Each structure stands twice: as structure tokens, then as C-alpha cells.
Short mmCIF file of C-alpha atoms and ligand atoms in Angstrom, two decimals:
data_model
loop_
_atom_site.label_atom_id
_atom_site.label_comp_id
_atom_site.label_asym_id
_atom_site.label_seq_id
_atom_site.Cartn_x
_atom_site.Cartn_y
_atom_site.Cartn_z
CA UNK A 24 0.00 0.00 0.00
CA UNK A 25 1.30 3.48 -0.82
CA UNK A 26 0.73 6.63 1.18
CA UNK A 27 -1.63 8.14 -1.38
CA UNK A 28 -3.97 5.14 -1.30
CA UNK A 29 -3.82 5.04 2.50
CA UNK A 30 -4.82 8.68 2.79
CA UNK A 31 -7.54 8.45 0.14
CA UNK A 32 -9.15 5.48 1.82
CA UNK A 33 -8.69 7.10 5.22
CA UNK A 34 -10.43 10.28 4.23
CA UNK A 35 -13.43 8.30 2.92
CA UNK A 36 -13.58 6.31 6.14
CA UNK A 37 -13.38 9.41 8.35
CA UNK A 38 -16.18 11.03 6.37
CA UNK A 39 -18.41 7.95 6.69
CA UNK A 40 -17.70 7.62 10.42
CA UNK A 41 -18.33 11.34 10.94
CA UNK A 42 -21.68 11.12 9.20
CA UNK A 43 -22.67 8.08 11.24
CA UNK A 44 -21.66 9.77 14.51
CA UNK A 45 -23.65 12.83 13.54
CA UNK A 46 -26.81 10.90 12.61
CA UNK A 47 -26.80 8.54 15.60
CA UNK A 48 -25.63 11.17 18.13
CA UNK A 49 -28.29 13.60 16.94
CA UNK A 50 -30.97 10.93 17.32
CA UNK A 51 -31.71 10.92 13.57
CA UNK A 52 -30.77 7.26 13.18
CA UNK A 53 -31.32 4.45 15.67
CA UNK A 54 -29.24 1.59 14.27
CA UNK A 55 -25.56 2.59 14.37
CA UNK A 56 -23.51 0.88 11.68
CA UNK A 57 -19.93 1.65 12.70
CA UNK A 58 -18.75 -1.94 12.33
CA UNK A 59 -20.07 -2.09 8.78
CA UNK A 60 -18.32 1.18 7.90
CA UNK A 61 -14.97 -0.02 9.28
CA UNK A 62 -15.37 -3.24 7.34
CA UNK A 63 -15.88 -1.37 4.08
CA UNK A 64 -12.35 -0.03 4.62
CA UNK A 65 -10.87 -3.25 5.96
CA UNK A 66 -7.63 -2.58 4.09
CA UNK A 67 -6.81 0.09 6.72
CA UNK A 68 -6.93 -2.59 9.40
CA UNK A 69 -4.16 -4.61 7.77
CA UNK A 70 -0.52 -4.76 8.85
CA UNK A 71 0.41 -3.18 5.54
CA UNK A 72 -1.49 0.03 6.38
CA UNK A 73 0.28 0.33 9.73
CA UNK A 74 3.65 -0.31 8.07
CA UNK A 75 2.90 2.38 5.47
CA UNK A 76 1.87 4.92 8.12
CA UNK A 77 4.98 4.14 10.15
CA UNK A 78 7.23 4.42 7.11
CA UNK A 79 5.75 7.85 6.27
CA UNK A 80 7.44 9.24 9.38
CA UNK A 81 4.25 11.20 10.15
CA UNK A 82 3.44 10.47 13.78
CA UNK A 83 -0.18 11.60 13.43
CA UNK A 84 -0.80 9.03 10.68
CA UNK A 85 0.64 6.23 12.76
CA UNK A 86 -1.43 7.23 15.79
CA UNK A 87 -4.53 7.44 13.60
CA UNK A 88 -4.07 3.91 12.20
CA UNK A 89 -3.85 2.68 15.80
CA UNK A 90 -7.05 4.61 16.58
CA UNK A 91 -8.75 2.95 13.60
CA UNK A 92 -7.71 -0.48 14.81
CA UNK A 93 -9.07 0.38 18.25
CA UNK A 94 -12.19 1.90 16.69
CA UNK A 95 -12.96 -1.23 14.68
CA UNK A 96 -12.28 -3.51 17.62
CA UNK A 97 -14.51 -1.58 20.05
CA UNK A 98 -17.25 -0.66 17.54
CA UNK A 99 -19.52 -3.57 18.57
CA UNK A 100 -19.26 -2.43 22.22
CA UNK A 101 -19.97 1.19 21.30
CA UNK A 102 -22.96 0.19 19.20
CA UNK A 103 -24.44 -1.94 21.96
CA UNK A 104 -23.97 0.89 24.45
CA UNK A 105 -25.56 3.49 22.15
CA UNK A 106 -28.52 1.22 21.43
CA UNK A 107 -29.03 0.48 25.11
CA UNK A 108 -28.76 4.14 26.11
CA UNK A 109 -31.33 5.20 23.53
CA UNK A 110 -33.86 2.63 24.78
CA UNK A 111 -33.22 2.61 28.53
CA UNK A 112 -35.40 4.40 31.03
CA UNK A 113 -35.28 4.89 34.79
CA UNK A 114 -38.05 4.57 37.37
CA UNK A 115 -37.62 7.29 39.95
CA UNK A 116 -40.17 8.02 42.67
CA UNK A 117 -43.02 6.98 40.39
CA UNK A 118 -41.71 8.78 37.31
CA UNK A 119 -40.29 7.27 34.12
CA UNK A 120 -37.22 9.15 32.92
CA UNK A 121 -35.25 8.33 29.76
CA UNK A 122 -31.69 7.34 30.73
CA UNK A 123 -30.24 9.98 28.41
CA UNK A 124 -32.24 12.69 30.14
CA UNK A 125 -30.88 11.93 33.62
CA UNK A 126 -28.02 14.42 33.36
CA UNK A 127 -30.32 17.23 32.28
CA UNK A 128 -32.79 16.50 35.08
CA UNK A 129 -30.00 16.31 37.67
CA UNK A 130 -28.89 19.74 36.58
CA UNK A 131 -32.35 21.26 36.67
CA UNK A 132 -33.93 19.77 39.81
CA UNK A 133 -33.88 21.85 42.99
CA UNK A 134 -35.53 18.88 44.80
CA UNK A 135 -32.58 17.20 46.51
CA UNK A 136 -34.40 13.97 47.43
CA UNK A 137 -35.37 13.52 43.79
CA UNK A 138 -31.83 14.23 42.58
CA UNK A 139 -30.36 11.69 44.97
CA UNK A 140 -32.92 9.04 43.97
CA UNK A 141 -32.38 9.75 40.27
CA UNK A 142 -28.60 9.62 40.53
CA UNK A 143 -28.74 6.38 42.51
CA UNK A 144 -31.01 4.79 39.90
CA UNK A 145 -28.88 6.13 37.02
CA UNK A 146 -25.75 4.71 38.65
CA UNK A 147 -27.21 1.31 39.49
CA UNK A 148 -29.09 0.68 36.25
CA UNK A 149 -26.20 1.96 34.13
CA UNK A 150 -23.63 -0.14 36.00
CA UNK A 151 -25.72 -3.32 35.68
CA UNK A 152 -26.22 -2.86 31.94
CA UNK A 153 -22.92 -1.33 30.85
CA UNK A 154 -20.03 -2.05 33.22
CA UNK A 155 -19.28 -5.47 31.70
CA UNK A 156 -19.36 -3.94 28.25
CA UNK A 157 -17.12 -1.04 29.27
CA UNK A 158 -14.64 -3.38 30.90
CA UNK A 159 -14.32 -5.46 27.73
CA UNK A 160 -14.09 -2.29 25.65
CA UNK A 161 -11.25 -0.80 27.70
CA UNK A 162 -9.38 -4.12 27.80
CA UNK A 163 -9.71 -4.43 24.00
CA UNK A 164 -8.33 -0.93 23.49
CA UNK A 165 -5.37 -1.63 25.75
CA UNK A 166 -4.61 -4.86 23.93
CA UNK A 167 -4.64 -3.26 20.47
CA UNK A 168 -2.57 -0.22 21.48
CA UNK A 169 0.02 -2.20 23.42
CA UNK A 170 0.47 -4.67 20.56
CA UNK A 171 0.93 -2.00 17.88
CA UNK A 172 3.15 0.26 19.99
CA UNK A 173 5.25 -2.74 20.98
CA UNK A 174 4.95 -1.84 24.65
CA UNK A 175 2.97 -3.96 27.10
CA UNK A 176 2.72 -0.97 29.45
CA UNK A 177 -0.39 0.78 28.09
CA UNK A 178 0.15 4.21 29.65
CA UNK A 179 3.68 4.37 28.27
CA UNK A 180 2.45 3.09 24.90
CA UNK A 181 -0.14 5.89 24.68
CA UNK A 182 2.45 8.49 25.66
CA UNK A 183 4.84 7.18 23.02
CA UNK A 184 2.21 7.11 20.24
CA UNK A 185 0.63 10.47 21.03
CA UNK A 186 3.77 12.35 21.97
CA UNK A 187 2.01 13.56 25.13
CA UNK A 188 4.22 13.59 28.20
CA UNK A 189 1.64 12.00 30.51
CA UNK A 190 3.96 11.75 33.52
CA UNK A 191 4.79 15.46 33.46
CA UNK A 192 1.12 16.31 32.99
CA UNK A 193 0.16 14.03 35.88
CA UNK A 194 2.72 15.81 38.03
CA UNK A 195 1.28 19.21 37.10
CA UNK A 196 -2.23 17.91 37.79
CA UNK A 197 -1.23 16.60 41.22
CA UNK A 198 0.35 19.96 42.06
CA UNK A 199 -2.81 21.74 40.89
CA UNK A 200 -4.93 19.61 43.23
CA UNK A 201 -2.66 20.40 46.14
CA UNK A 202 -2.17 24.11 45.40
CA UNK A 203 -5.87 24.87 44.94
CA UNK A 204 -7.28 22.63 47.69
CA UNK A 205 -7.95 25.38 50.26
CA UNK A 206 -9.06 27.95 47.72
CA UNK A 207 -11.55 25.44 46.27
CA UNK A 208 -12.88 24.12 49.60
CA UNK A 209 -13.56 27.64 50.81
CA UNK A 210 -15.29 28.82 47.62
CA UNK A 211 -17.28 25.59 47.21
CA UNK A 212 -18.47 25.84 50.81
CA UNK A 213 -19.75 29.38 50.27
CA UNK A 214 -21.53 28.45 47.05
CA UNK A 215 -23.15 25.21 48.20
CA UNK A 216 -24.31 26.52 51.59
CA UNK A 217 -26.44 28.90 49.60
CA UNK A 218 -27.47 26.63 46.72
CA UNK A 219 -27.67 23.15 48.26
CA UNK A 220 -28.23 24.03 51.89
CA UNK A 221 -26.24 21.20 53.48
CA UNK A 222 -22.85 21.28 55.22
CA UNK A 223 -19.91 20.76 52.87
CA UNK A 224 -19.21 17.30 54.31
CA UNK A 225 -22.64 16.05 53.18
CA UNK A 226 -22.43 17.00 49.51
CA UNK A 227 -22.90 14.12 47.06
CA UNK A 228 -22.38 13.88 43.33
CA UNK A 229 -26.11 14.27 42.71
CA UNK A 230 -25.68 17.84 44.02
CA UNK A 231 -22.87 18.92 41.75
CA UNK A 232 -24.67 19.78 38.50
CA UNK A 233 -27.38 21.62 40.41
CA UNK A 234 -24.80 23.46 42.54
CA UNK A 235 -23.25 24.93 39.39
CA UNK A 236 -26.46 25.44 37.46
CA UNK A 237 -26.42 29.24 38.05
CA UNK A 238 -30.16 29.30 37.28
CA UNK A 239 -30.60 32.67 38.97
CA UNK A 240 -29.35 34.24 35.75
CA UNK A 241 -31.32 32.19 33.18
CA UNK A 242 -33.27 35.19 31.95
CA UNK A 243 -30.01 36.71 30.70
CA UNK A 244 -29.31 33.70 28.47
CA UNK A 245 -32.39 33.00 26.35
CA UNK A 246 -31.84 29.89 24.16
CA UNK A 247 -33.38 31.57 21.13
CA UNK A 248 -30.81 34.39 21.23
CA UNK A 249 -27.78 32.12 21.38
CA UNK A 250 -27.00 31.68 17.70
CA UNK A 251 -27.65 35.35 16.82
CA UNK A 252 -25.43 36.45 19.69
CA UNK A 253 -22.61 34.23 18.46
CA UNK A 254 -23.00 35.46 14.89
CA UNK A 255 -22.94 39.07 16.13
CA UNK A 256 -19.91 38.64 18.38
CA UNK A 257 -17.88 36.76 15.76
CA UNK A 258 -18.81 39.42 13.20
CA UNK A 259 -17.36 42.05 15.54
CA UNK A 260 -14.09 40.10 15.23
CA UNK A 261 -14.44 39.93 11.47
CA UNK A 262 -15.21 36.20 11.66
CA UNK A 263 -18.17 34.26 10.28
CA UNK A 264 -19.66 31.98 12.97
CA UNK A 265 -21.19 29.69 10.36
CA UNK A 266 -18.17 29.84 8.07
CA UNK A 267 -20.20 30.68 4.97
CA UNK A 268 -22.50 27.69 5.44
CA UNK A 269 -19.80 25.13 6.19
CA UNK A 270 -21.16 24.81 9.74
CA UNK A 271 -24.66 23.41 10.41
CA UNK A 272 -26.19 23.92 13.86
CA UNK A 273 -28.68 21.33 15.17
CA UNK A 274 -30.27 22.48 18.45
CA UNK A 275 -33.67 20.76 18.07
CA UNK A 276 -35.09 18.62 20.88
CA UNK A 277 -35.25 14.96 19.78
CA UNK A 278 -35.79 11.82 21.91
CA UNK A 279 -32.70 9.77 20.93
CA UNK A 280 -30.31 12.73 20.99
CA UNK A 281 -27.18 12.48 23.16
CA UNK A 282 -27.33 14.83 26.15
CA UNK A 283 -23.73 15.93 25.70
CA UNK A 284 -23.23 18.54 22.97
CA UNK A 285 -20.74 17.65 20.26
CA UNK A 286 -19.18 18.90 17.06
CA UNK A 287 -18.46 16.47 14.30
CA UNK A 288 -16.68 17.18 11.03
CA UNK A 289 -17.86 15.18 8.04
CA UNK A 290 -15.70 16.86 5.38
CA UNK A 291 -12.87 19.08 6.66
CA UNK A 292 -13.16 22.03 6.22
CA UNK A 293 -16.38 22.02 4.17
CA UNK A 294 -19.04 20.18 6.19
CA UNK A 295 -19.15 20.44 9.97
CA UNK A 296 -22.06 19.73 12.36
CA UNK A 297 -22.67 21.23 15.74
CA UNK A 298 -25.22 19.27 17.79
CA UNK A 299 -26.56 20.34 21.14
CA UNK A 300 -29.53 19.75 23.38
CA UNK A 301 -30.22 23.01 25.24
CA UNK A 302 -31.19 22.56 28.87
CA UNK A 303 -31.30 26.19 29.95
CA UNK A 304 -29.22 29.12 31.09
CA UNK A 305 -25.58 30.10 31.00
CA UNK A 306 -24.47 26.47 30.56
CA UNK A 307 -26.08 26.35 27.13
CA UNK A 308 -24.17 29.43 26.06
CA UNK A 309 -20.91 28.07 27.36
CA UNK A 310 -21.49 24.72 25.66
CA UNK A 311 -22.51 26.39 22.44
CA UNK A 312 -19.41 28.62 22.36
CA UNK A 313 -17.28 25.56 23.10
CA UNK A 314 -18.69 23.48 20.25
CA UNK A 315 -18.67 26.51 17.99
CA UNK A 316 -14.96 26.81 18.73
CA UNK A 317 -14.42 23.27 17.43
CA UNK A 318 -16.63 23.91 14.44
CA UNK A 319 -14.89 27.18 13.52
CA UNK A 320 -11.50 25.52 13.96
CA UNK A 321 -12.37 22.66 11.58
CA UNK A 322 -14.05 25.04 9.11
CA UNK A 323 -11.05 27.42 9.15
CA UNK A 324 -8.52 24.81 8.09
CA UNK A 325 -6.79 25.51 4.82
CA UNK A 326 -8.31 22.95 2.38
CA UNK A 327 -4.99 22.55 0.57
CA UNK A 328 -3.33 21.15 3.70
CA UNK A 329 -2.74 17.40 3.77
CA UNK A 330 -5.20 14.97 5.31
CA UNK A 331 -3.25 14.48 8.54
CA UNK A 332 -3.18 18.23 9.25
CA UNK A 333 -6.86 18.76 8.44
CA UNK A 334 -8.18 15.72 10.29
CA UNK A 335 -5.62 14.38 12.73
CA UNK A 336 -3.03 15.51 15.25
CA UNK A 337 -3.13 16.59 18.89
CA UNK A 338 -6.78 17.03 19.91
CA UNK A 339 -5.61 19.30 22.74
CA UNK A 340 -5.41 21.94 20.00
CA UNK A 341 -9.03 21.78 18.83
CA UNK A 342 -10.10 21.52 22.50
CA UNK A 343 -7.92 24.54 23.27
CA UNK A 344 -9.67 26.65 20.63
CA UNK A 345 -13.06 25.38 21.84
CA UNK A 346 -12.12 26.49 25.36
CA UNK A 347 -10.82 29.82 24.12
CA UNK A 348 -14.35 30.64 22.94
CA UNK A 349 -16.23 29.03 25.84
CA UNK A 350 -14.14 30.95 28.38
CA UNK A 351 -15.43 34.19 26.87
CA UNK A 352 -18.70 33.42 28.66
CA UNK A 353 -16.80 33.91 31.96
CA UNK A 354 -15.47 37.32 30.95
CA UNK A 355 -17.04 40.35 32.65
CA UNK A 356 -16.75 42.62 29.63
CA UNK A 357 -18.11 39.98 27.26
CA UNK A 358 -21.07 39.24 29.57
CA UNK A 359 -21.90 42.92 29.81
CA UNK A 360 -21.68 43.50 26.09
CA UNK A 361 -23.21 40.42 24.52
CA UNK A 362 -25.78 39.10 27.02
CA UNK A 363 -28.76 40.46 28.90
CA UNK A 364 -26.53 40.52 32.02
CA UNK A 365 -26.05 44.23 31.36
CA UNK A 366 -29.64 44.71 32.52
CA UNK A 367 -29.11 42.91 35.83
CA UNK A 368 -28.78 44.71 39.12
CA UNK A 369 -25.39 45.96 40.27
CA UNK A 370 -23.19 43.03 41.25
CA UNK A 371 -25.10 40.54 39.08
CA UNK A 372 -22.12 39.90 36.85
CA UNK A 373 -19.80 39.49 39.84
CA UNK A 374 -22.21 36.98 41.44
CA UNK A 375 -22.44 34.96 38.26
CA UNK A 376 -18.69 35.04 37.73
CA UNK A 377 -18.13 33.72 41.25
CA UNK A 378 -20.42 30.76 40.56
CA UNK A 379 -18.79 30.12 37.19
CA UNK A 380 -15.29 30.34 38.67
CA UNK A 381 -16.11 27.74 41.34
CA UNK A 382 -17.57 25.55 38.61
CA UNK A 383 -14.47 26.04 36.48
CA UNK A 384 -12.12 25.06 39.29
CA UNK A 385 -14.39 22.09 40.03
CA UNK A 386 -14.02 20.87 36.44
CA UNK A 387 -10.29 21.44 36.38
CA UNK A 388 -9.87 19.51 39.64
CA UNK A 389 -12.21 16.76 38.44
CA UNK A 390 -10.13 16.23 35.31
CA UNK A 391 -6.88 16.37 37.27
CA UNK A 392 -8.25 13.57 39.47
CA UNK A 393 -9.56 11.66 36.47
CA UNK A 394 -6.12 11.64 34.86
CA UNK A 395 -4.51 10.19 37.99
CA UNK A 396 -7.33 7.66 38.34
CA UNK A 397 -7.28 6.61 34.70
CA UNK A 398 -3.51 6.11 34.76
CA UNK A 399 -4.07 3.81 37.70
CA UNK A 400 -7.11 2.10 36.13
CA UNK A 401 -5.21 1.25 32.96
CA UNK A 402 -2.56 -0.46 35.04
CA UNK A 403 -5.25 -2.66 36.65
CA UNK A 404 -7.44 -5.48 35.33
CA UNK A 405 -10.42 -3.06 35.22
CA UNK A 406 -11.99 -5.11 38.01
CA UNK A 407 -14.43 -3.84 40.66
CA UNK A 408 -11.54 -3.25 43.08
CA UNK A 409 -10.91 0.00 41.16
CA UNK A 410 -14.33 1.38 42.13
CA UNK A 411 -13.04 2.43 45.55
CA UNK A 412 -10.06 4.29 44.13
CA UNK A 413 -12.35 6.05 41.66
CA UNK A 414 -14.75 7.16 44.40
CA UNK A 415 -11.92 8.24 46.69
CA UNK A 416 -9.98 10.30 44.18
CA UNK A 417 -12.99 11.98 42.60
CA UNK A 418 -14.65 12.73 45.95
CA UNK A 419 -11.46 14.24 47.37
CA UNK A 420 -10.84 16.42 44.33
CA UNK A 421 -14.39 17.69 43.84
CA UNK A 422 -15.79 17.86 47.38
CA UNK A 423 -18.84 15.83 46.26
CA UNK A 424 -19.08 12.20 47.43
CA UNK A 425 -18.93 9.90 44.41
CA UNK A 426 -20.28 6.35 44.35
CA UNK A 427 -17.95 3.73 42.87
CA UNK A 428 -20.39 2.44 40.26
CA UNK A 429 -19.36 4.86 37.52
CA UNK A 430 -15.73 3.73 37.67
CA UNK A 431 -15.78 2.37 34.11
CA UNK A 432 -18.29 4.71 32.49
CA UNK A 433 -16.73 7.95 33.72
CA UNK A 434 -13.58 7.20 31.73
CA UNK A 435 -12.55 9.01 28.56
CA UNK A 436 -11.16 6.45 26.12
CA UNK A 437 -7.69 7.08 24.72
CA UNK A 438 -6.72 9.36 27.64
CA UNK A 439 -8.91 12.15 26.37
CA UNK A 440 -8.78 13.60 29.90
CA UNK A 441 -5.16 14.45 29.17
CA UNK A 442 -6.18 16.30 25.99
CA UNK A 443 -8.67 18.36 28.02
CA UNK A 444 -6.08 19.23 30.66
CA UNK A 445 -3.60 20.29 28.00
CA UNK A 446 -6.39 22.28 26.33
CA UNK A 447 -7.00 24.19 29.58
CA UNK A 448 -3.32 25.05 29.60
CA UNK A 449 -3.39 26.06 25.93
CA UNK A 450 -6.54 28.15 26.37
CA UNK A 451 -4.90 30.14 29.17
CA UNK A 452 -1.85 30.68 26.96
CA UNK A 453 -3.95 31.79 23.98
CA UNK A 454 -6.19 34.10 26.03
CA UNK A 455 -3.30 35.77 27.85
CA UNK A 456 -1.46 36.15 24.52
CA UNK A 457 -4.53 37.79 22.98
CA UNK A 458 -5.01 40.16 25.92
CA UNK A 459 -1.38 41.15 25.72
CA UNK A 460 -1.59 41.92 21.98
CA UNK A 461 -5.15 43.24 21.62
CA UNK A 462 -6.30 44.22 25.14
CA UNK A 463 -9.04 42.82 27.36
CA UNK A 464 -11.76 43.17 24.71
CA UNK A 465 -9.91 41.25 21.97
CA UNK A 466 -13.17 39.32 21.32
CA UNK A 467 -14.57 42.32 19.41
CA UNK A 468 -11.42 43.31 17.60
CA UNK A 469 -11.07 42.39 13.88
CA UNK A 470 -7.29 42.38 14.20
CA UNK A 471 -7.58 39.73 16.91
CA UNK A 472 -10.01 37.86 14.66
CA UNK A 473 -7.45 37.77 11.86
CA UNK A 474 -4.76 36.67 14.32
CA UNK A 475 -6.90 33.79 15.68
CA UNK A 476 -7.94 32.75 12.18
CA UNK A 477 -4.30 32.49 11.16
CA UNK A 478 -3.65 30.30 14.21
CA UNK A 479 -6.59 28.03 13.26
CA UNK A 480 -5.71 27.66 9.57
CA UNK A 481 -3.05 24.97 10.05
CA UNK A 482 -5.59 22.72 11.81
CA UNK A 483 -3.69 20.44 14.15
CA UNK A 484 -0.42 20.46 12.23
CA UNK A 485 1.41 21.36 15.47
CA UNK A 486 0.83 20.03 19.00
CA UNK A 487 -0.59 22.25 21.77
CA UNK A 488 2.78 23.14 23.31
CA UNK A 489 4.02 24.46 19.95
CA UNK A 490 0.84 26.53 19.52
CA UNK A 491 1.41 28.02 23.01
CA UNK A 492 4.92 29.03 21.93
CA UNK A 493 3.48 30.62 18.78
CA UNK A 494 1.68 33.14 21.01
CA UNK A 495 4.84 33.78 23.00
CA UNK A 496 4.34 31.44 25.94
CA UNK A 497 7.16 29.21 27.16
CA UNK A 498 4.98 26.07 27.10
CA UNK A 499 2.02 24.49 28.84
CA UNK A 500 1.23 24.91 32.55
CA UNK A 501 -1.71 25.56 34.85
CA UNK A 502 -0.20 28.73 36.34
CA UNK A 503 -2.04 31.24 34.14
CA UNK A 504 -5.42 29.50 34.45
CA UNK A 505 -5.19 29.38 38.25
CA UNK A 506 -3.93 32.96 38.51
CA UNK A 507 -6.95 34.12 36.52
CA UNK A 508 -9.42 32.22 38.72
CA UNK A 509 -7.97 33.13 42.10
CA UNK A 510 -9.25 36.74 42.40
CA UNK A 511 -12.73 35.61 41.30
CA UNK A 512 -12.91 33.14 44.18
CA UNK A 513 -11.77 35.52 46.91
ZN1 LIG B 603 -14.57 19.89 23.14
#
């Protein structure tokens, strides 16, 4: 097999997979056919394809072929999980709730007894149906990756293939947990006393989404203004939020739709979908700006760039651009200019920003703990003994008591948690670089728009640490992100 044939076949496969993810994730198609799609491109699963990618010297191509092998191997598990999730429902205090709606209801229910019952049912029913499947899925991934990387130690194999320095990142994440422990405990206590009404020691995971729901400000974030607001703000930067029609937004309510918003490219840069399921308030705006960041990044890629730069590479980069946009929704000036927050009473923006900052540090700490846990999980046999470590680490980091049951479902395959953590670091680098060059209100400056567009055009040709250096930062760290949050939590 030559490189040209490999890439041609690969692009067709990525397009077909993208379309299938879009249709099934959006609830437009109930019978996922990932296995069938992989099998139409079975040639990419052969040793010859891996040898060709390796010989090309392009690390992203080699990593991608490994991902395809993993993807094909785990497709039957993913399909069974998707099918089950779309059908499953929960019985909670006399109500029937679709499994995929549980997260939305947890976020929107002020009734604590209901939340706790719902979360317990979600955890128990999900664990009974899916934990066996997830265990087999994770074990299959580890087997494929270790074999192809020629390293039985999975964590090291992933680090070698992806070029991510997982040990250094884990060290930074551990330091983050330690350095922000008091700051977080104090701020979380102040927020939850008010919103949840129980002492900090009694908080459980069922409280977390509600604690950060910030529903007191919903009126300032009407769902029907979201898209227009984004179009307006991007236009101020000289950017087109829908990239001349390359980006399609799907925000309709539909029964089989995944609760988690996603962006999926089908043809890069020409056909990109942004799917979300609005559930109310600031969170919708933040999610929308995040997914829009992905969509604009894919749609901005120079179409003459090679396949591996348009489609592949370090996903910390696309996540970093997604976070660059979603973090605007935490910015005081942006909130005052682009949302109805300007009409709120004095101090409204400061109140909201406090809640969002606690939520932000919660997420950062949750992912820091997830990375440590997942590194440990992948060195285990994925057995139930890991449930305790999961509950312990996540409870300690977040301040909400976790049950162990989610120990296999709350895992991002392929160490995606590491990509998110690196993206947080990249976002802080990008934002501070933009402020330095174009001032605090760079988000309405056409010169900043041109600068960001130029950064997005290469796609993921360079890894996140190189992109950080392109905006004049020495590399990736949590220092800037934490320094920005600290005054908001005081
Ligand atoms: Zn993302």
C-alpha cells in the first residue's frame, strides 16, 4: 500500500464515520452501523497500512491507524452501548425518565431527594447494563494499542504514540490539586451553603450539577438568542460563525439525541455539524461557544493542507480553541456587552462570575483527578476493586461524594482527559497572549479575529505546546489558568 492510497481510503472512512456519529448522536438514526463502515475499509486494518503509516514518518498518521484499529475492535461495544442508552429508562419516585435525560434532570432539579434518587437509579441501572461492556471495551483498546506500539505498558504506549508527556502532565495535575485545595474548599463551601443548603461534608455527586447550574441568571441567556449572539460577536471580530454555510447547527429537541453537545466534522473544512440539546441558562451558552470553537476551527482549516493536518493531530489543539471561545462566557466585559446581564442589578455579573469560577475550578480539579485515576485504572485489570479508588480520588478532588459504580463509564477512552487538561493550559496561553496583543476586549477586535484565524488555519499540524509558543508562551502549565481564577474566588 502506498501513502496516497492510504490517505484516500482514510479520508473516505473518516467522512463515513463522521456522518454516522452525527446521525446517531443527533438521534436521527437508531441503528448505528460503525462496524459495517470499518469493514468497508478493511484494508486500513491490515498490517500493511500500519507499516505504510509508520514508514511515512508522520506520527499523526501512525497514531490514527492505531485509533482505527481500536475503533474497529470496540465498535460492537460502542454500538451496543448506544442502542441500550437510547432505549433505557429509569423509574424514579413513580416517574419514568429516559436514561439519556438523567443528566439534564439532575442539573435542573432543585428537589434534593429527587436528585439523589435519580442519581442512585442512574448509577445502578447503568452499571448493571454497561459495566461489563465497558470493561471489555477498555481491555480491548489496551490490547490493540500495546500490541501495535510494541509496549505492554499501556500508559507508556499511549504516551509514546501520542507524543504527550503523561507523567509530566500528571505531576502538574497533582500539584494543581494540592495548590488549589484550600481555595476550592472555601469557595465551594460558600456556594453550596447557599445553593444546596447542606454542610460541605454532606455533599454528594447528585448535588454537583445543580450546585453549578447558576439558574438565577437564566433570563439573561435565552436559548433563542444564542446563535444570533454568536454570529454578532464573531462578526465584531471579522469572523463568520457559520463559516459561509460550512457549519450546520442542530439544536432541536429529539428523543434519541445524546445529552452531551458535540461537534463532528464530516468533510474538513467544508461540512461540519454542531449538535446540542439546550437545557437552559448560561451552561447552554458556554457549551454552544465551546462546540462553535471546534466547528470554527475545523471550518477554518486551509483545504490545501494534507489529510493528517486537516483531520488528525493533537486534539488538545481543537479543545484549546473550543475552550478559548467558551471561556469568553466567563469574561465580565463579554457578559456585559453580549448578554442580557447588562440589565441585571449591580453586582449581578460578579455573582455569576463567582459561581462560574467555582464551577471552572471544580471541572479542572475533576479532570486532574480523572487523569490520575485513569492512569491507575489502565494499570489494573479493570476489576471492581478499582471502584473504591475512583470514588476516593474523585470525591477528594471535587468535594462531592462519588459512588464507585461509575468507575468504568466515567472514563474518557484514549486518555482524552489528558487532551482536556492540556487544552486548559493552551486556552490560558492563547487568552493571555490575545489580551497582551489586543487588550481585554480582543473578542470584538477584527485584528484579533485575523490573528486567531491564522492560528486556526493549520488545523492540528502542530501540537498544543508548539501553539502556546506561537503566542509567546514558554509552554504548557496551569499557572495562568489558576492565577486568573484566584481573584474571582476571593
Ligand atoms: Zn470539546
